[in-house]
Amino acid sequence: MDSPKRSWSLSTLPPELIEEILYRAPPESLIRATPTCKEWYSLITSKRFIYNHLDRSRKRFIRTVGTVQILDPVTRTRSETPLPKEFQRPYGVRTMVHCDGLLLCMCGYFNYRNTNLALWNPVLKKITWIKPSTCFTTSDYYGIGYDIKKSRYEYKILRFTDHRYDHNVTYDEDGPEVEVYECKTNCWRTLAAEVDWQVDLSCKGAAVMGNMYWVASKDDEQYILGFDFSVERFKDVCFCPPPAFNNYLACFDGDRLSLLQQDEEEPWHIVVWVTNKLADVDVLFTKYFSVSRSDVPALLDHTDMANPVYFIGKHKRIIAWCEREVFGGDDEISPTCIIFNEIDEGGVRTQLETERHCGYGYFGTFFCGYVYVPSLLPLPV
């Protein structure tokens, strides 16, 4: 005798099991799931769920040249969607800083020194513009973070300028050198701080646990500059290892920094340094591992190429996305290719071409792409 058929649906599972399943779903799928029922909508849009889901999400690469391209380094799948109209030419994204799935974008005319500032969540497809107190310029550097002693949702934006390009742009001489924007109040506040350093041009900044970090130099010394959003002060974190031609800074393991060094004259040799926890009283870099293999590519092919983007994965593996010219074909102009690389102490494990541009029509960016973690976090402004 046949047994009766049993009906089954996700809603019949215990709530805690449903929540655990939803934590494992990508944010794009969760957006489609929110209209399913009121209970799911209430759960998925709650701050507790959003931040727990964010903390479990894995890193991706994002690139905004012509279209929005997102690469999942684990599955090696690449999605491509139209560039938001706000970021299309003659405007464009010059550089970005990431925190909690929010991308702080420096935008503007490609042939003009003034800059606009936007906050963007690519998952939610939401963009908002940040109004300046006076004006933004390409001499400015930015950071985004929050006061870890208060609500994580109360985000702040840092702006400081080193006047590096002031001879090329009209600016307000009485304008603030350092200021903080509170997303909660939509207001800028000037900070009494003097900028007597220069940030490494190849360092867009790394956000770690609510604070920002850059590679900076002063008096011929290269060091890590930090900004603590809790007390709204800059701090000298630690000295950098002996300088190499190319230094790349990234977040490591959630609460530390990594520094990848590759010399232009010896590109087959890469050294990776990591700090101890940034919350420790004394922070220092220690050598994590190195790679010396003839098959190791130059992550910065030459100075006309975009700076690479990377992070350190499990098992001492470098996960990088970079531009490279490819020679030896029949093309009159050597194509520019976007290459996904996995490199460990044994050499190159994966090289995957994700994009190819031929001829004169390609105009790259200063950075090949950016590491970010997709999230469901609404824009805080």
Short mmCIF file of C-alpha atoms in Angstrom, two decimals:
data_model
loop_
_atom_site.label_atom_id
_atom_site.label_comp_id
_atom_site.label_asym_id
_atom_site.label_seq_id
_atom_site.Cartn_x
_atom_site.Cartn_y
_atom_site.Cartn_z
CA MET A 1 0.00 0.00 0.00
CA ASP A 2 1.39 3.35 -1.05
CA SER A 3 2.21 5.77 1.75
CA PRO A 4 0.55 9.19 1.54
CA LYS A 5 2.65 11.95 0.02
CA ARG A 6 4.12 14.38 2.50
CA SER A 7 4.07 18.09 1.73
CA TRP A 8 7.16 20.06 2.72
CA SER A 9 8.12 23.72 2.63
CA LEU A 10 10.75 25.93 4.19
CA SER A 11 8.13 27.56 6.38
CA THR A 12 7.59 24.26 8.25
CA LEU A 13 11.13 24.36 9.64
CA PRO A 14 11.99 25.83 13.05
CA PRO A 15 12.62 29.62 12.87
CA GLU A 16 16.25 29.33 13.99
CA LEU A 17 16.95 26.81 11.21
CA ILE A 18 15.29 29.05 8.62
CA GLU A 19 17.46 31.92 9.80
CA GLU A 20 20.60 29.81 9.52
CA ILE A 21 19.66 28.85 5.94
CA LEU A 22 19.06 32.49 5.02
CA TYR A 23 22.46 33.48 6.43
CA ARG A 24 24.04 31.20 3.82
CA ALA A 25 22.15 32.74 0.91
CA PRO A 26 23.76 35.50 -1.19
CA PRO A 27 22.31 38.97 -0.60
CA GLU A 28 20.93 39.20 -4.14
CA SER A 29 18.77 36.12 -3.45
CA LEU A 30 17.59 37.54 -0.13
CA ILE A 31 16.36 40.69 -1.84
CA ARG A 32 14.17 38.53 -4.08
CA ALA A 33 12.97 36.61 -1.01
CA THR A 34 11.79 39.62 1.01
CA PRO A 35 8.32 39.80 -0.65
CA THR A 36 7.72 36.11 0.14
CA CYS A 37 6.07 36.73 3.50
CA LYS A 38 5.91 39.34 6.25
CA GLU A 39 7.98 37.25 8.65
CA TRP A 40 10.83 36.90 6.17
CA TYR A 41 10.71 40.58 5.29
CA SER A 42 10.87 41.54 8.96
CA LEU A 43 13.81 39.20 9.56
CA ILE A 44 15.87 40.03 6.46
CA THR A 45 15.52 43.79 6.90
CA SER A 46 16.36 43.79 10.63
CA LYS A 47 19.72 45.29 11.63
CA ARG A 48 20.64 42.18 13.61
CA PHE A 49 20.18 39.93 10.57
CA ILE A 50 21.86 42.38 8.18
CA TYR A 51 25.05 42.61 10.25
CA ASN A 52 25.16 38.89 11.06
CA HIS A 53 24.76 38.12 7.35
CA LEU A 54 27.44 40.68 6.49
CA ASP A 55 29.93 39.13 8.93
CA ARG A 56 29.43 35.73 7.27
CA SER A 57 29.62 36.96 3.67
CA ARG A 58 32.73 36.37 1.59
CA LYS A 59 34.79 38.94 -0.25
CA ARG A 60 34.30 39.80 -3.90
CA PHE A 61 36.00 42.02 -6.43
CA ILE A 62 34.13 44.90 -8.04
CA ARG A 63 35.11 46.96 -11.07
CA THR A 64 33.36 49.92 -12.71
CA VAL A 65 34.78 50.40 -16.20
CA GLY A 66 31.99 50.71 -18.77
CA THR A 67 29.82 48.34 -16.73
CA VAL A 68 29.68 47.05 -13.16
CA GLN A 69 31.62 43.79 -13.03
CA ILE A 70 31.61 41.65 -9.89
CA LEU A 71 33.90 38.64 -9.55
CA ASP A 72 33.43 35.92 -6.94
CA PRO A 73 36.95 34.59 -6.25
CA VAL A 74 35.61 31.30 -4.84
CA THR A 75 33.31 30.27 -7.68
CA ARG A 76 35.29 32.36 -10.23
CA THR A 77 32.02 33.55 -11.70
CA ARG A 78 31.72 37.09 -13.02
CA SER A 79 28.51 39.08 -13.33
CA GLU A 80 28.09 42.19 -15.43
CA THR A 81 25.36 44.82 -15.15
CA PRO A 82 24.93 48.32 -16.61
CA LEU A 83 26.79 51.14 -14.92
CA PRO A 84 24.41 53.38 -12.92
CA LYS A 85 23.60 56.51 -14.91
CA GLU A 86 25.12 58.61 -12.11
CA PHE A 87 28.53 57.06 -12.85
CA GLN A 88 28.44 57.18 -16.63
CA ARG A 89 30.63 59.45 -18.74
CA PRO A 90 31.51 62.26 -18.73
CA TYR A 91 31.34 61.41 -15.02
CA GLY A 92 33.06 58.33 -13.70
CA VAL A 93 34.25 56.64 -10.53
CA ARG A 94 37.85 57.71 -9.93
CA THR A 95 38.38 55.65 -6.79
CA MET A 96 36.41 54.00 -3.99
CA VAL A 97 36.69 53.10 -0.31
CA HIS A 98 34.71 50.21 1.17
CA CYS A 99 33.15 49.61 4.58
CA ASP A 100 30.39 47.08 5.41
CA GLY A 101 29.19 46.78 1.82
CA LEU A 102 28.99 50.56 1.41
CA LEU A 103 31.20 52.06 -1.31
CA LEU A 104 32.30 55.67 -0.90
CA CYS A 105 32.91 56.78 -4.49
CA MET A 106 34.99 59.73 -5.65
CA CYS A 107 33.46 60.76 -8.97
CA GLY A 108 33.85 63.58 -11.47
CA TYR A 109 34.86 64.66 -14.94
CA PHE A 110 37.88 62.73 -16.09
CA ASN A 111 39.61 65.90 -17.32
CA TYR A 112 38.72 68.15 -14.38
CA ARG A 113 40.14 68.42 -10.89
CA ASN A 114 36.92 68.93 -8.95
CA THR A 115 35.31 65.81 -7.52
CA ASN A 116 31.89 64.66 -6.37
CA LEU A 117 31.29 62.21 -3.56
CA ALA A 118 28.67 59.44 -3.56
CA LEU A 119 27.71 56.60 -1.23
CA TRP A 120 26.66 53.44 -3.10
CA ASN A 121 25.34 50.01 -2.21
CA PRO A 122 25.62 47.92 -5.41
CA VAL A 123 23.41 45.14 -4.03
CA LEU A 124 20.51 47.44 -3.23
CA LYS A 125 21.28 49.60 -6.30
CA LYS A 126 21.05 52.73 -4.16
CA ILE A 127 23.20 55.87 -4.56
CA THR A 128 23.18 59.13 -2.63
CA TRP A 129 25.35 62.20 -3.14
CA ILE A 130 27.26 63.80 -0.27
CA LYS A 131 27.27 67.60 -0.39
CA PRO A 132 30.61 69.29 0.41
CA SER A 133 31.10 71.97 3.03
CA THR A 134 33.01 73.95 0.38
CA CYS A 135 34.23 71.69 -2.44
CA PHE A 136 35.89 68.34 -3.09
CA THR A 137 39.11 68.09 -5.14
CA THR A 138 41.50 65.36 -6.25
CA SER A 139 43.92 66.51 -3.55
CA ASP A 140 41.49 64.98 -1.06
CA TYR A 141 41.60 61.57 0.61
CA TYR A 142 38.60 59.91 2.17
CA GLY A 143 37.69 57.27 4.68
CA ILE A 144 34.48 55.74 6.00
CA GLY A 145 33.91 54.11 9.36
CA TYR A 146 32.05 54.26 12.65
CA ASP A 147 32.48 54.69 16.38
CA ILE A 148 32.95 51.14 17.70
CA LYS A 149 31.86 52.31 21.15
CA LYS A 150 28.45 53.34 19.83
CA SER A 151 26.02 52.09 17.19
CA ARG A 152 27.72 50.48 14.21
CA TYR A 153 25.04 51.99 12.00
CA GLU A 154 26.10 55.59 12.75
CA TYR A 155 28.62 55.92 9.93
CA LYS A 156 31.00 58.81 9.43
CA ILE A 157 33.02 60.01 6.44
CA LEU A 158 36.50 61.49 6.78
CA ARG A 159 37.97 63.96 4.32
CA PHE A 160 41.50 65.35 4.45
CA THR A 161 43.70 67.07 1.86
CA ASP A 162 47.45 67.23 1.33
CA HIS A 163 47.18 70.01 -1.34
CA ARG A 164 49.19 67.83 -3.73
CA TYR A 165 47.33 69.11 -6.78
CA ASP A 166 46.36 72.57 -5.58
CA HIS A 167 48.36 74.25 -8.36
CA ASN A 168 45.92 72.67 -10.85
CA VAL A 169 42.65 73.63 -9.23
CA THR A 170 40.93 76.62 -7.68
CA TYR A 171 40.12 75.90 -4.04
CA ASP A 172 39.07 77.73 -0.92
CA GLU A 173 42.27 78.66 0.93
CA ASP A 174 40.26 79.10 4.12
CA GLY A 175 38.53 75.75 3.67
CA PRO A 176 39.06 72.98 6.22
CA GLU A 177 42.06 70.70 5.85
CA VAL A 178 40.41 67.89 7.82
CA GLU A 179 36.70 67.35 8.39
CA VAL A 180 34.23 64.63 9.35
CA TYR A 181 30.76 64.10 7.93
CA GLU A 182 28.15 62.47 10.16
CA CYS A 183 25.67 60.50 8.09
CA LYS A 184 23.15 60.71 10.93
CA THR A 185 22.98 64.52 10.79
CA ASN A 186 24.17 65.10 7.18
CA CYS A 187 26.62 67.71 8.49
CA TRP A 188 30.38 68.32 8.17
CA ARG A 189 32.51 69.27 11.19
CA THR A 190 36.03 70.68 10.96
CA LEU A 191 38.75 68.91 12.96
CA ALA A 192 41.80 70.67 14.39
CA ALA A 193 44.41 68.49 12.72
CA GLU A 194 47.39 69.38 10.54
CA VAL A 195 48.18 67.27 7.49
CA ASP A 196 51.98 67.02 7.46
CA TRP A 197 52.24 63.71 5.60
CA GLN A 198 51.62 62.36 2.10
CA VAL A 199 49.59 59.26 1.38
CA ASP A 200 51.02 56.69 -1.04
CA LEU A 201 49.20 57.25 -4.35
CA SER A 202 48.71 53.51 -4.81
CA CYS A 203 46.93 53.26 -1.43
CA LYS A 204 43.22 54.07 -1.47
CA GLY A 205 42.92 53.10 2.19
CA ALA A 206 41.71 50.05 4.10
CA ALA A 207 38.78 50.00 6.53
CA VAL A 208 39.23 47.65 9.49
CA MET A 209 36.80 47.36 12.41
CA GLY A 210 35.36 50.82 11.90
CA ASN A 211 38.67 52.68 11.41
CA MET A 212 40.72 53.68 8.35
CA TYR A 213 44.36 53.00 7.46
CA TRP A 214 46.75 54.21 4.73
CA VAL A 215 50.39 53.89 3.72
CA ALA A 216 51.86 57.37 4.31
CA SER A 217 55.28 59.00 4.40
CA LYS A 218 56.86 61.83 6.34
CA ASP A 219 60.53 62.81 6.67
CA ASP A 220 61.48 59.95 4.32
CA GLU A 221 59.88 57.42 6.67
CA GLN A 222 57.08 55.17 5.41
CA TYR A 223 54.49 54.12 7.97
CA ILE A 224 50.84 53.17 8.51
CA LEU A 225 48.61 56.15 9.19
CA GLY A 226 45.33 55.44 10.97
CA PHE A 227 42.20 57.38 11.78
CA ASP A 228 40.13 56.40 14.82
CA PHE A 229 36.49 57.36 14.26
CA SER A 230 35.70 56.87 17.96
CA VAL A 231 37.92 59.77 19.09
CA GLU A 232 38.20 61.39 15.62
CA ARG A 233 41.98 61.52 15.64
CA PHE A 234 44.81 60.44 13.37
CA LYS A 235 47.44 58.10 14.77
CA ASP A 236 50.78 56.69 13.65
CA VAL A 237 50.19 52.93 13.86
CA CYS A 238 53.56 51.41 12.98
CA PHE A 239 56.46 51.67 10.56
CA CYS A 240 56.31 49.80 7.27
CA PRO A 241 58.84 47.09 6.41
CA PRO A 242 61.84 48.13 4.24
CA PRO A 243 60.34 49.90 1.25
CA ALA A 244 59.76 48.18 -2.06
CA PHE A 245 58.80 49.79 -5.35
CA ASN A 246 55.16 48.71 -4.99
CA ASN A 247 53.29 48.46 -1.67
CA TYR A 248 49.66 47.34 -1.43
CA LEU A 249 47.64 47.52 1.79
CA ALA A 250 44.55 45.44 2.64
CA CYS A 251 42.46 44.21 5.55
CA PHE A 252 43.58 40.82 6.85
CA ASP A 253 41.59 38.34 8.93
CA GLY A 254 39.03 40.97 9.95
CA ASP A 255 41.12 42.79 12.57
CA ARG A 256 44.60 43.15 11.06
CA LEU A 257 46.40 44.59 8.04
CA SER A 258 48.40 42.94 5.30
CA LEU A 259 51.03 44.62 3.15
CA LEU A 260 52.05 43.07 -0.15
CA GLN A 261 55.39 44.17 -1.59
CA GLN A 262 56.63 43.51 -5.11
CA ASP A 263 59.67 45.20 -6.63
CA GLU A 264 59.57 46.42 -10.20
CA GLU A 265 63.05 45.03 -10.95
CA GLU A 266 62.35 41.63 -9.37
CA PRO A 267 58.64 41.00 -10.03
CA TRP A 268 59.03 37.25 -9.49
CA HIS A 269 59.61 37.96 -5.79
CA ILE A 270 56.64 38.89 -3.55
CA VAL A 271 56.71 39.40 0.21
CA VAL A 272 53.56 39.52 2.33
CA TRP A 273 53.62 41.11 5.78
CA VAL A 274 50.83 41.13 8.36
CA THR A 275 50.30 43.02 11.60
CA ASN A 276 49.13 41.68 14.90
CA LYS A 277 45.64 42.79 15.99
CA LEU A 278 45.15 46.51 15.47
CA ALA A 279 43.45 46.74 18.87
CA ASP A 280 46.74 45.76 20.57
CA VAL A 281 48.76 48.45 22.30
CA ASP A 282 51.84 47.85 20.13
CA VAL A 283 51.29 47.04 16.46
CA LEU A 284 54.09 45.65 14.29
CA PHE A 285 54.45 44.02 10.88
CA THR A 286 55.89 40.50 10.74
CA LYS A 287 56.75 38.55 7.62
CA TYR A 288 53.91 36.15 6.81
CA PHE A 289 55.29 34.45 3.70
CA SER A 290 57.12 35.11 0.45
CA VAL A 291 56.96 33.81 -3.11
CA SER A 292 60.03 33.54 -5.34
CA ARG A 293 59.12 31.80 -8.57
CA SER A 294 59.89 32.59 -12.19
CA ASP A 295 56.21 32.23 -13.15
CA VAL A 296 55.03 34.96 -10.75
CA PRO A 297 53.65 37.90 -12.81
CA ALA A 298 54.12 41.59 -12.08
CA LEU A 299 50.82 42.64 -10.53
CA LEU A 300 51.53 46.15 -11.82
CA ASP A 301 52.55 45.42 -15.41
CA HIS A 302 53.91 48.95 -15.91
CA THR A 303 53.11 52.42 -14.64
CA ASP A 304 50.43 53.04 -17.30
CA MET A 305 48.43 50.07 -16.03
CA ALA A 306 45.87 50.20 -13.22
CA ASN A 307 47.04 49.36 -9.72
CA PRO A 308 46.08 45.81 -8.71
CA VAL A 309 43.62 44.84 -6.01
CA TYR A 310 44.18 41.88 -3.71
CA PHE A 311 43.48 40.15 -0.42
CA ILE A 312 45.12 37.26 1.40
CA GLY A 313 43.00 34.11 1.41
CA LYS A 314 43.29 30.87 3.30
CA HIS A 315 46.47 28.80 3.25
CA LYS A 316 48.71 31.80 2.54
CA ARG A 317 47.21 32.44 -0.87
CA ILE A 318 47.31 35.79 -2.70
CA ILE A 319 44.02 36.51 -4.48
CA ALA A 320 44.60 39.36 -6.95
CA TRP A 321 42.91 41.07 -9.89
CA CYS A 322 45.12 43.13 -12.20
CA GLU A 323 45.55 44.62 -15.68
CA ARG A 324 48.13 43.26 -18.08
CA GLU A 325 49.14 43.83 -21.68
CA VAL A 326 49.24 40.69 -23.79
CA PHE A 327 51.87 40.57 -26.53
CA GLY A 328 52.48 38.21 -29.39
CA GLY A 329 49.09 38.22 -31.09
CA ASP A 330 47.95 39.59 -34.43
CA ASP A 331 46.50 42.76 -32.94
CA GLU A 332 48.01 46.06 -34.04
CA ILE A 333 47.61 47.34 -30.49
CA SER A 334 48.42 44.90 -27.69
CA PRO A 335 45.19 44.02 -25.87
CA THR A 336 44.75 44.97 -22.22
CA CYS A 337 43.48 42.01 -20.24
CA ILE A 338 42.03 41.82 -16.75
CA ILE A 339 43.54 38.78 -15.05
CA PHE A 340 42.41 36.92 -11.94
CA ASN A 341 45.39 35.39 -10.11
CA GLU A 342 45.82 32.91 -7.27
CA ILE A 343 49.41 32.73 -6.03
CA ASP A 344 50.89 30.88 -3.08
CA GLU A 345 54.37 29.84 -1.93
CA GLY A 346 54.45 27.23 -4.68
CA GLY A 347 53.86 29.82 -7.41
CA VAL A 348 50.89 30.63 -9.64
CA ARG A 349 47.94 28.31 -9.04
CA THR A 350 45.33 30.05 -11.19
CA GLN A 351 45.41 32.63 -13.96
CA LEU A 352 42.05 33.45 -15.49
CA GLU A 353 41.34 36.13 -18.07
CA THR A 354 38.06 37.80 -17.11
CA GLU A 355 38.04 40.65 -19.60
CA ARG A 356 39.86 41.78 -22.77
CA HIS A 357 40.04 45.20 -24.43
CA CYS A 358 41.50 45.66 -27.91
CA GLY A 359 42.40 48.79 -29.87
CA TYR A 360 42.43 52.44 -28.88
CA GLY A 361 38.99 52.62 -27.27
CA TYR A 362 39.93 51.37 -23.81
CA PHE A 363 40.53 53.85 -20.99
CA GLY A 364 41.26 52.15 -17.70
CA THR A 365 41.20 53.52 -14.19
CA PHE A 366 43.84 54.18 -11.55
CA PHE A 367 42.80 51.01 -9.71
CA CYS A 368 41.89 47.79 -11.48
CA GLY A 369 39.09 47.14 -9.02
CA TYR A 370 38.23 46.94 -5.35
CA VAL A 371 37.63 44.32 -2.70
CA TYR A 372 34.23 44.58 -1.08
CA VAL A 373 31.74 42.47 0.85
CA PRO A 374 28.18 42.65 -0.53
CA SER A 375 25.58 43.56 2.07
CA LEU A 376 21.93 44.41 2.62
CA LEU A 377 22.80 47.52 4.60
CA PRO A 378 20.61 50.51 3.68
CA LEU A 379 22.40 53.76 2.94
CA PRO A 380 22.83 55.55 6.29
CA VAL A 381 22.05 59.00 4.85
#
